[in-house]
XYZ file of N, CA, C and O in Angstrom:
716
model
N 0.829 -1.201 0.000
C 0.000 0.000 0.000
C 0.865 1.254 0.000
O 0.734 2.107 -0.857
N 1.773 1.327 0.977
C 2.609 2.511 1.093
C 3.564 2.604 -0.092
O 3.794 3.680 -0.625
N 4.103 1.460 -0.547
C 4.983 1.471 -1.706
C 4.252 2.004 -2.922
O 4.790 2.798 -3.692
N 2.987 1.610 -3.104
C 2.180 2.101 -4.220
C 1.971 3.594 -4.136
O 2.013 4.305 -5.143
N 1.762 4.102 -2.920
C 1.570 5.538 -2.723
C 2.841 6.284 -3.113
O 2.788 7.327 -3.771
N 4.010 5.749 -2.735
C 5.271 6.403 -3.078
C 5.493 6.416 -4.584
O 5.952 7.412 -5.144
N 5.177 5.313 -5.255
C 5.315 5.278 -6.712
C 4.380 6.289 -7.361
O 4.751 6.997 -8.294
N 3.147 6.375 -6.868
C 2.182 7.340 -7.392
C 2.678 8.763 -7.179
O 2.629 9.591 -8.076
N 3.204 9.034 -5.969
C 3.734 10.360 -5.670
C 4.871 10.722 -6.617
O 4.919 11.814 -7.170
N 5.796 9.786 -6.832
C 6.912 10.028 -7.733
C 6.443 10.260 -9.152
O 6.944 11.136 -9.859
N 5.458 9.502 -9.590
C 4.916 9.662 -10.936
C 4.240 10.999 -11.122
O 4.377 11.634 -12.159
N 3.516 11.450 -10.104
C 2.852 12.748 -10.195
C 3.868 13.871 -10.323
O 3.683 14.809 -11.086
N 4.966 13.787 -9.575
C 5.978 14.823 -9.660
C 6.716 14.775 -10.980
O 7.095 15.792 -11.530
N 6.937 13.577 -11.518
C 7.630 13.463 -12.790
C 6.824 14.106 -13.914
O 7.379 14.644 -14.866
N 5.498 14.070 -13.831
C 4.637 14.625 -14.867
C 4.265 16.077 -14.597
O 3.548 16.684 -15.377
N 4.734 16.620 -13.492
C 4.292 17.930 -13.036
C 4.500 19.035 -14.058
O 3.609 19.796 -14.347
N 5.690 19.153 -14.634
C 5.958 20.224 -15.581
C 7.138 19.842 -16.442
O 7.992 19.073 -16.045
N 7.247 20.415 -17.625
C 8.364 20.080 -18.498
C 9.680 20.590 -17.936
O 9.717 21.569 -17.198
N 10.751 19.923 -18.290
C 12.073 20.331 -17.848
C 12.462 21.642 -18.527
O 12.195 21.847 -19.705
N 13.098 22.508 -17.789
C 13.607 23.752 -18.348
C 15.062 23.509 -18.722
O 15.851 23.038 -17.904
N 15.432 23.808 -19.937
C 16.797 23.568 -20.399
C 17.750 24.540 -19.732
O 17.444 25.706 -19.542
N 18.918 24.016 -19.412
C 19.948 24.840 -18.803
C 20.455 25.846 -19.839
O 20.662 25.518 -20.993
N 20.682 27.057 -19.418
C 21.117 28.095 -20.335
C 22.626 28.257 -20.343
O 23.169 28.924 -21.207
N 23.285 27.667 -19.377
C 24.724 27.835 -19.282
C 25.103 29.105 -18.534
O 26.275 29.376 -18.321
N 24.129 29.900 -18.146
C 24.399 31.126 -17.401
C 24.871 30.777 -15.989
O 24.552 29.715 -15.468
N 25.595 31.676 -15.388
C 26.059 31.461 -14.021
C 24.860 31.451 -13.081
O 23.941 32.265 -13.209
N 24.864 30.515 -12.135
C 23.753 30.382 -11.205
C 23.815 31.484 -10.155
O 24.870 31.775 -9.606
N 22.662 32.063 -9.862
C 22.609 33.139 -8.876
C 22.507 32.587 -7.455
O 23.043 33.165 -6.515
N 21.815 31.467 -7.309
C 21.566 30.887 -5.994
C 22.318 29.561 -5.854
O 22.916 29.073 -6.806
N 22.241 28.969 -4.692
C 22.879 27.677 -4.436
C 22.423 26.657 -5.478
O 21.244 26.563 -5.807
N 23.344 25.861 -5.987
C 23.064 24.863 -7.022
C 22.507 23.585 -6.380
O 23.223 22.605 -6.177
N 21.221 23.621 -6.076
C 20.550 22.494 -5.436
C 20.595 21.242 -6.312
O 20.917 20.151 -5.833
N 20.294 21.401 -7.602
C 20.328 20.255 -8.525
C 21.724 19.651 -8.591
O 21.883 18.435 -8.528
N 22.725 20.497 -8.729
C 24.101 20.011 -8.805
C 24.534 19.312 -7.531
O 25.197 18.264 -7.574
N 24.150 19.874 -6.384
C 24.500 19.263 -5.103
C 23.896 17.865 -4.978
O 24.583 16.909 -4.623
N 22.593 17.740 -5.285
C 21.942 16.435 -5.139
C 22.373 15.447 -6.217
O 22.421 14.243 -5.972
N 22.749 15.943 -7.385
C 23.272 15.057 -8.430
C 24.609 14.474 -7.977
O 24.841 13.266 -8.082
N 25.493 15.323 -7.457
C 26.799 14.870 -6.975
C 26.654 13.928 -5.782
O 27.333 12.899 -5.704
N 25.763 14.259 -4.850
C 25.604 13.400 -3.679
C 24.926 12.084 -4.051
O 25.225 11.051 -3.450
N 24.051 12.103 -5.041
C 23.441 10.856 -5.528
C 24.511 9.929 -6.085
O 24.510 8.722 -5.804
N 25.446 10.478 -6.862
C 26.537 9.675 -7.422
C 27.431 9.125 -6.310
O 27.829 7.952 -6.333
N 27.731 9.971 -5.321
C 28.569 9.536 -4.187
C 27.903 8.406 -3.420
O 28.522 7.381 -3.105
N 26.592 8.557 -3.148
C 25.873 7.536 -2.390
C 25.686 6.250 -3.204
O 25.687 5.155 -2.640
N 25.553 6.370 -4.513
C 25.449 5.170 -5.352
C 26.724 4.330 -5.235
O 26.664 3.097 -5.192
N 27.882 4.995 -5.155
C 29.157 4.274 -4.994
C 29.274 3.652 -3.602
O 29.734 2.531 -3.446
N 28.867 4.408 -2.582
C 28.952 3.908 -1.200
C 27.934 2.797 -0.937
O 28.199 1.892 -0.140
N 26.758 2.912 -1.550
C 25.651 1.967 -1.373
C 25.350 1.703 0.111
O 25.348 0.555 0.569
N 25.065 2.763 0.880
C 24.837 2.580 2.315
C 23.501 1.887 2.608
O 22.554 1.981 1.834
N 23.470 1.210 3.731
C 22.221 0.636 4.243
C 21.485 1.767 4.958
O 22.095 2.551 5.682
N 20.185 1.870 4.707
C 19.398 2.873 5.417
C 18.222 2.203 6.104
O 17.745 1.146 5.681
N 17.771 2.837 7.165
C 16.548 2.435 7.856
C 15.491 3.449 7.456
O 15.596 4.621 7.822
N 14.504 3.004 6.686
C 13.517 3.914 6.109
C 12.135 3.616 6.667
O 11.670 2.479 6.638
N 11.469 4.675 7.149
C 10.101 4.562 7.646
C 9.202 5.468 6.818
O 9.515 6.650 6.643
N 8.137 4.897 6.306
C 7.153 5.644 5.537
C 5.853 5.642 6.328
O 5.388 4.589 6.769
N 5.281 6.817 6.519
C 4.012 6.967 7.230
C 3.040 7.691 6.299
O 3.277 8.826 5.908
N 1.974 7.013 5.925
C 0.928 7.615 5.089
C -0.358 7.606 5.890
O -0.915 6.543 6.177
N -0.797 8.795 6.297
C -2.021 8.951 7.082
C -2.045 8.043 8.312
O -3.055 7.449 8.647
N -0.909 7.936 8.986
C -0.833 7.161 10.219
C -0.494 5.696 10.033
O -0.220 4.996 11.001
N -0.463 5.203 8.810
C -0.098 3.806 8.546
C 1.398 3.756 8.259
O 1.871 4.297 7.258
N 2.162 3.110 9.167
C 3.619 3.113 9.065
C 4.157 1.778 8.560
O 3.613 0.720 8.858
N 5.246 1.913 7.827
C 5.992 0.738 7.371
C 7.467 1.090 7.437
O 7.879 2.142 6.953
N 8.270 0.214 8.034
C 9.710 0.441 8.149
C 10.464 -0.704 7.498
O 10.048 -1.860 7.583
N 11.569 -0.349 6.852
C 12.414 -1.346 6.197
C 13.863 -0.916 6.302
O 14.165 0.268 6.362
N 14.737 -1.910 6.276
C 16.159 -1.661 6.160
C 16.524 -2.053 4.729
O 16.208 -3.163 4.289
N 17.143 -1.125 3.975
C 17.379 -1.393 2.562
C 18.497 -0.549 1.995
O 18.978 0.382 2.625
N 18.905 -0.921 0.765
C 19.819 -0.121 -0.042
C 18.970 0.592 -1.082
O 18.076 -0.014 -1.671
N 19.240 1.858 -1.326
C 18.500 2.627 -2.327
C 19.117 2.340 -3.696
O 20.323 2.541 -3.894
N 18.290 1.886 -4.629
C 18.772 1.545 -5.971
C 19.014 2.774 -6.831
O 19.919 2.783 -7.665
N 18.221 3.836 -6.638
C 18.327 5.017 -7.492
C 18.256 6.273 -6.621
O 17.177 6.785 -6.346
N 19.421 6.767 -6.228
C 19.464 7.948 -5.359
C 18.940 9.190 -6.065
O 18.362 10.071 -5.439
N 19.128 9.279 -7.368
C 18.606 10.418 -8.113
C 17.100 10.527 -7.966
O 16.552 11.602 -7.723
N 16.406 9.396 -8.101
C 14.951 9.380 -7.931
C 14.575 9.622 -6.472
O 13.577 10.292 -6.181
N 15.365 9.115 -5.557
C 15.084 9.270 -4.129
C 15.109 10.747 -3.717
O 14.329 11.178 -2.879
N 16.000 11.512 -4.341
C 16.138 12.937 -4.022
C 15.358 13.832 -4.986
O 15.593 15.044 -5.033
N 14.450 13.283 -5.750
C 13.735 14.036 -6.767
C 13.013 15.273 -6.202
O 13.084 16.348 -6.789
N 12.316 15.132 -5.087
C 11.616 16.290 -4.509
C 12.585 17.411 -4.138
O 12.267 18.593 -4.292
N 13.757 17.038 -3.662
C 14.763 18.038 -3.314
C 15.223 18.776 -4.571
O 15.281 20.004 -4.594
N 15.555 18.020 -5.622
C 16.049 18.627 -6.867
C 14.987 19.506 -7.520
O 15.315 20.534 -8.112
N 13.720 19.128 -7.411
C 12.652 19.918 -8.017
C 12.409 21.235 -7.298
O 11.659 22.069 -7.786
N 13.054 21.431 -6.174
C 12.931 22.684 -5.432
C 13.992 23.698 -5.843
O 14.115 24.752 -5.225
N 14.744 23.393 -6.888
C 15.779 24.292 -7.385
C 15.175 25.652 -7.739
O 14.110 25.722 -8.361
N 15.846 26.718 -7.352
C 15.336 28.077 -7.590
C 16.163 28.835 -8.633
O 16.004 30.033 -8.806
N 17.012 28.133 -9.370
C 17.881 28.774 -10.356
C 17.286 28.825 -11.755
O 17.987 28.651 -12.738
N 16.011 29.088 -11.858
C 15.401 29.281 -13.173
C 15.652 30.725 -13.602
O 15.592 31.643 -12.778
N 15.963 30.947 -14.874
C 16.287 32.314 -15.318
C 15.212 33.349 -14.962
O 15.539 34.475 -14.601
N 13.951 32.967 -15.028
C 12.880 33.929 -14.736
C 12.780 34.259 -13.240
O 12.071 35.177 -12.858
N 13.490 33.533 -12.386
C 13.439 33.770 -10.940
C 14.708 34.445 -10.419
O 14.962 34.465 -9.213
N 15.515 35.035 -11.283
C 16.813 35.581 -10.870
C 16.730 36.580 -9.721
O 17.658 36.685 -8.929
N 15.646 37.306 -9.590
C 15.506 38.279 -8.494
C 14.309 37.975 -7.609
O 13.762 38.872 -6.982
N 13.916 36.713 -7.567
C 12.705 36.324 -6.840
C 12.958 35.863 -5.412
O 12.015 35.599 -4.678
N 14.225 35.769 -5.017
C 14.550 35.283 -3.670
C 15.525 36.233 -2.994
O 16.472 36.718 -3.616
N 15.274 36.499 -1.719
C 16.239 37.258 -0.933
C 17.267 36.266 -0.388
O 16.967 35.088 -0.205
N 18.472 36.744 -0.154
C 19.556 35.890 0.326
C 20.113 36.492 1.609
O 20.482 37.663 1.645
N 20.144 35.685 2.670
C 20.703 36.121 3.951
C 21.872 35.207 4.290
O 21.690 34.007 4.492
N 23.063 35.776 4.304
C 24.275 35.022 4.636
C 24.572 35.170 6.120
O 24.614 36.289 6.630
N 24.775 34.054 6.783
C 25.185 34.049 8.182
C 26.512 33.308 8.275
O 26.977 32.741 7.289
N 27.113 33.261 9.435
C 28.400 32.598 9.603
C 28.333 31.116 9.228
O 29.252 30.593 8.602
N 27.234 30.436 9.583
C 27.144 28.997 9.336
C 25.988 28.604 8.422
O 25.701 27.416 8.264
N 25.324 29.590 7.810
C 24.178 29.239 6.965
C 23.894 30.311 5.919
O 24.334 31.455 6.050
N 23.157 29.880 4.908
C 22.624 30.789 3.904
C 21.141 30.495 3.789
O 20.746 29.321 3.693
N 20.312 31.542 3.823
C 18.860 31.384 3.771
C 18.330 32.110 2.540
O 18.621 33.291 2.335
N 17.579 31.381 1.731
C 16.924 31.937 0.550
C 15.430 31.988 0.846
O 14.846 30.960 1.200
N 14.817 33.178 0.703
C 13.385 33.333 0.970
C 12.692 33.889 -0.259
O 13.175 34.857 -0.878
N 11.540 33.298 -0.589
C 10.757 33.760 -1.731
C 10.227 35.157 -1.469
O 9.746 35.451 -0.374
N 10.293 35.991 -2.489
C 9.769 37.350 -2.383
C 8.321 37.447 -2.838
O 7.656 38.444 -2.548
N 7.831 36.428 -3.543
C 6.482 36.473 -4.105
C 5.687 35.249 -3.668
O 6.208 34.127 -3.683
N 4.415 35.421 -3.294
C 3.613 34.312 -2.746
C 3.318 33.194 -3.744
O 3.035 32.077 -3.338
N 3.411 33.444 -5.032
C 3.094 32.404 -6.014
C 4.237 31.402 -6.226
O 4.051 30.374 -6.882
N 5.406 31.663 -5.674
C 6.531 30.748 -5.825
C 6.360 29.536 -4.910
O 6.118 29.679 -3.712
N 6.492 28.353 -5.476
C 6.313 27.112 -4.724
C 7.374 26.960 -3.628
O 7.053 26.650 -2.483
N 8.636 27.135 -3.990
C 9.704 26.999 -3.002
C 9.756 28.286 -2.191
O 10.095 29.349 -2.700
N 9.375 28.179 -0.934
C 9.241 29.349 -0.061
C 10.562 29.706 0.620
O 10.859 30.869 0.830
N 11.324 28.661 1.005
C 12.561 28.935 1.742
C 13.503 27.748 1.597
O 13.072 26.596 1.600
N 14.795 28.058 1.474
C 15.854 27.050 1.489
C 16.890 27.511 2.503
O 17.321 28.675 2.477
N 17.294 26.602 3.374
C 18.320 26.905 4.377
C 19.467 25.922 4.177
O 19.278 24.705 4.271
N 20.645 26.447 3.887
C 21.852 25.632 3.705
C 22.743 25.880 4.913
O 23.178 27.014 5.140
N 23.017 24.836 5.688
C 23.893 24.966 6.864
C 25.243 24.317 6.551
O 25.294 23.252 5.946
N 26.308 24.988 7.013
C 27.661 24.492 6.777
C 28.474 24.556 8.060
O 28.259 25.431 8.893
N 29.422 23.627 8.162
C 30.417 23.644 9.225
C 31.771 23.463 8.552
O 31.949 22.488 7.800
N 32.670 24.366 8.786
C 34.001 24.337 8.160
C 33.904 24.193 6.645
O 34.651 23.436 6.028
N 32.955 24.887 6.038
C 32.794 24.871 4.588
C 32.074 23.655 4.021
O 31.822 23.585 2.830
N 31.738 22.688 4.866
C 31.062 21.467 4.414
C 29.574 21.559 4.748
O 29.199 21.936 5.866
N 28.724 21.205 3.783
C 27.276 21.260 4.007
C 26.871 20.198 5.024
O 27.163 19.018 4.852
N 26.203 20.650 6.079
C 25.739 19.726 7.115
C 24.237 19.474 7.021
O 23.760 18.462 7.520
N 23.495 20.408 6.389
C 22.069 20.161 6.174
C 21.505 21.111 5.129
O 21.992 22.219 4.956
N 20.482 20.611 4.453
C 19.697 21.393 3.497
C 18.248 21.233 3.931
O 17.751 20.106 4.046
N 17.572 22.346 4.199
C 16.161 22.315 4.581
C 15.381 23.153 3.572
O 15.778 24.284 3.271
N 14.287 22.587 3.075
C 13.486 23.245 2.042
C 12.030 23.268 2.486
O 11.502 22.251 2.950
N 11.395 24.418 2.319
C 9.961 24.557 2.581
C 9.271 24.912 1.270
O 9.623 25.910 0.635
N 8.322 24.087 0.870
C 7.534 24.322 -0.344
C 6.073 24.461 0.031
O 5.602 23.832 0.987
N 5.348 25.236 -0.769
C 3.918 25.420 -0.523
C 3.226 25.772 -1.835
O 3.714 26.617 -2.586
N 2.114 25.106 -2.097
C 1.298 25.380 -3.278
C -0.158 25.445 -2.840
O -0.625 24.554 -2.132
N -0.839 26.498 -3.257
C -2.254 26.647 -2.900
C -3.029 27.129 -4.116
O -2.579 28.028 -4.823
N -4.180 26.516 -4.341
C -5.128 27.028 -5.330
C -6.525 26.636 -4.885
O -6.704 26.100 -3.791
N -7.518 26.860 -5.713
C -8.892 26.616 -5.271
C -9.223 25.129 -5.158
O -10.188 24.761 -4.501
N -8.424 24.236 -5.756
C -8.678 22.798 -5.669
C -7.899 22.092 -4.565
O -8.377 21.130 -3.987
N -6.687 22.548 -4.305
C -5.867 21.851 -3.316
C -4.834 22.778 -2.688
O -4.523 23.843 -3.223
N -4.292 22.318 -1.578
C -3.142 22.986 -0.968
C -2.160 21.902 -0.541
O -2.558 20.824 -0.095
N -0.892 22.206 -0.713
C 0.162 21.262 -0.378
C 1.286 22.019 0.305
O 1.683 23.090 -0.144
N 1.790 21.454 1.387
C 2.993 21.984 2.024
C 3.991 20.841 2.147
O 3.607 19.687 2.370
N 5.260 21.178 1.985
C 6.332 20.188 2.101
C 7.453 20.763 2.948
O 7.768 21.947 2.848
N 8.031 19.892 3.737
C 9.272 20.217 4.447
C 10.237 19.092 4.125
O 9.950 17.910 4.379
N 11.360 19.442 3.528
C 12.367 18.472 3.113
C 13.661 18.788 3.854
O 14.114 19.937 3.851
N 14.251 17.791 4.474
C 15.497 18.003 5.218
C 16.475 16.902 4.822
O 16.119 15.721 4.809
N 17.685 17.304 4.506
C 18.733 16.334 4.189
C 19.984 16.707 4.962
O 20.488 17.831 4.854
N 20.473 15.761 5.768
C 21.735 15.902 6.478
C 22.651 14.806 5.939
O 22.433 13.625 6.242
N 23.613 15.155 5.066
C 24.448 14.133 4.427
C 25.022 13.126 5.418
O 25.512 13.493 6.486
N 24.908 11.860 5.043
C 25.425 10.724 5.812
C 24.762 10.537 7.168
O 25.226 9.747 7.978
N 23.676 11.247 7.435
C 22.950 11.093 8.700
C 21.499 10.675 8.438
O 21.077 9.602 8.871
N 20.726 11.523 7.728
C 19.326 11.204 7.470
C 18.749 12.131 6.405
O 19.339 13.151 6.063
N 17.584 11.751 5.900
C 16.752 12.679 5.147
C 15.315 12.474 5.583
O 14.932 11.404 6.059
N 14.541 13.553 5.464
C 13.176 13.560 5.966
C 12.300 14.309 4.973
O 12.676 15.380 4.495
N 11.164 13.735 4.666
C 10.195 14.366 3.772
C 8.851 14.380 4.487
O 8.361 13.334 4.908
N 8.291 15.556 4.622
C 6.980 15.726 5.254
C 6.092 16.453 4.254
O 6.442 17.543 3.791
N 4.984 15.833 3.899
C 4.099 16.421 2.894
C 2.666 16.329 3.401
O 2.192 15.255 3.762
N 2.000 17.467 3.414
C 0.594 17.528 3.815
C -0.204 18.107 2.661
O 0.130 19.168 2.137
N -1.256 17.383 2.269
C -2.113 17.810 1.166
C -3.556 17.883 1.633
O -4.007 17.037 2.393
N -4.242 18.882 1.137
C -5.691 18.938 1.304
C -6.282 19.140 -0.086
O -5.977 20.127 -0.756
N -7.084 18.170 -0.509
C -7.701 18.218 -1.823
C -9.205 18.294 -1.628
O -9.800 17.436 -0.964
N -9.828 19.342 -2.193
C -11.281 19.489 -2.069
C -11.955 18.245 -2.613
O -11.525 17.667 -3.601
N -13.000 17.835 -1.976
C -13.824 16.668 -2.311
C -13.155 15.338 -1.996
O -13.829 14.320 -1.948
N -11.850 15.326 -1.775
C -11.165 14.071 -1.455
C -10.724 14.042 0.001
O -10.857 13.037 0.677
N -10.191 15.156 0.488
C -9.770 15.218 1.884
C -8.276 15.415 2.035
O -7.611 15.955 1.157
N -7.756 14.941 3.152
C -6.365 15.164 3.518
C -5.513 13.930 3.267
O -5.974 12.796 3.438
N -4.270 14.167 2.898
C -3.243 13.139 2.783
C -2.008 13.670 3.480
O -1.591 14.801 3.220
N -1.433 12.840 4.321
C -0.225 13.222 5.038
C 0.817 12.137 4.834
O 0.524 10.952 5.025
N 2.027 12.561 4.451
C 3.129 11.635 4.205
C 4.314 12.059 5.049
O 4.635 13.240 5.134
N 4.982 11.091 5.632
C 6.227 11.318 6.359
C 7.174 10.199 5.946
O 6.836 9.023 6.061
N 8.342 10.574 5.479
C 9.373 9.600 5.144
C 10.620 10.003 5.915
O 11.093 11.137 5.800
N 11.142 9.084 6.697
C 12.355 9.333 7.461
C 13.314 8.200 7.142
O 12.956 7.027 7.265
N 14.504 8.541 6.690
C 15.515 7.544 6.367
C 16.795 7.897 7.106
O 17.346 8.975 6.934
N 17.248 6.973 7.926
C 18.505 7.137 8.663
C 19.578 6.279 8.018
O 19.337 5.107 7.702
N 20.753 6.860 7.832
C 21.869 6.119 7.274
C 22.500 5.283 8.390
O 22.886 5.819 9.413
N 22.590 3.983 8.157
C 23.212 3.147 9.191
C 24.597 2.674 8.781
O 25.384 2.331 9.630
N 24.916 2.707 7.478
C 26.203 2.195 7.052
C 27.034 3.164 6.253
O 28.069 2.801 5.737
N 26.607 4.411 6.121
C 27.358 5.379 5.323
C 28.617 5.799 6.053
O 28.628 5.955 7.266
N 29.680 5.967 5.311
C 30.932 6.452 5.880
C 30.916 7.968 5.844
O 30.480 8.575 4.883
N 31.433 8.550 6.891
C 31.554 10.012 6.919
C 32.675 10.423 5.988
O 33.736 9.812 5.980
N 32.412 11.444 5.164
C 33.454 11.931 4.254
C 33.593 13.418 4.387
O 32.712 14.130 4.599
């Protein structure tokens, strides 16, 4: 049941919108796609064991497994990329000693906030807040990735005439080597 829900969720996101071709222009904001592409390749080589728990509307399932396709696993994170040419001035940037925060300037932007935390120049966590609202549905997402520690996906949907759907995915790395 839960596996079917995850496949459906992935399929819905894959069909969401056409890919925007890269222009080759210098990126204004943090390269979220590039970061997750590189980390997907790194994790594919390491092939760590993870403890993954999926909760759909209170129904939980936990498994210990190896992820076959890290690129697909991080798809929601990569789709939150804010480096589209038309969004070049759509996010404010706040630099702190250990973090960078990107905040949407306009309410129609799906990705509301991205927080990149670093220690000694190394990324320790990426947190993303997404939100979409229209007259048929509303969706909020909180995505958190701490390399070699865990990733967490929290998604709440309210669809008129259908009701609420709540998803929580928590995956802890049990065999990844710290790099």
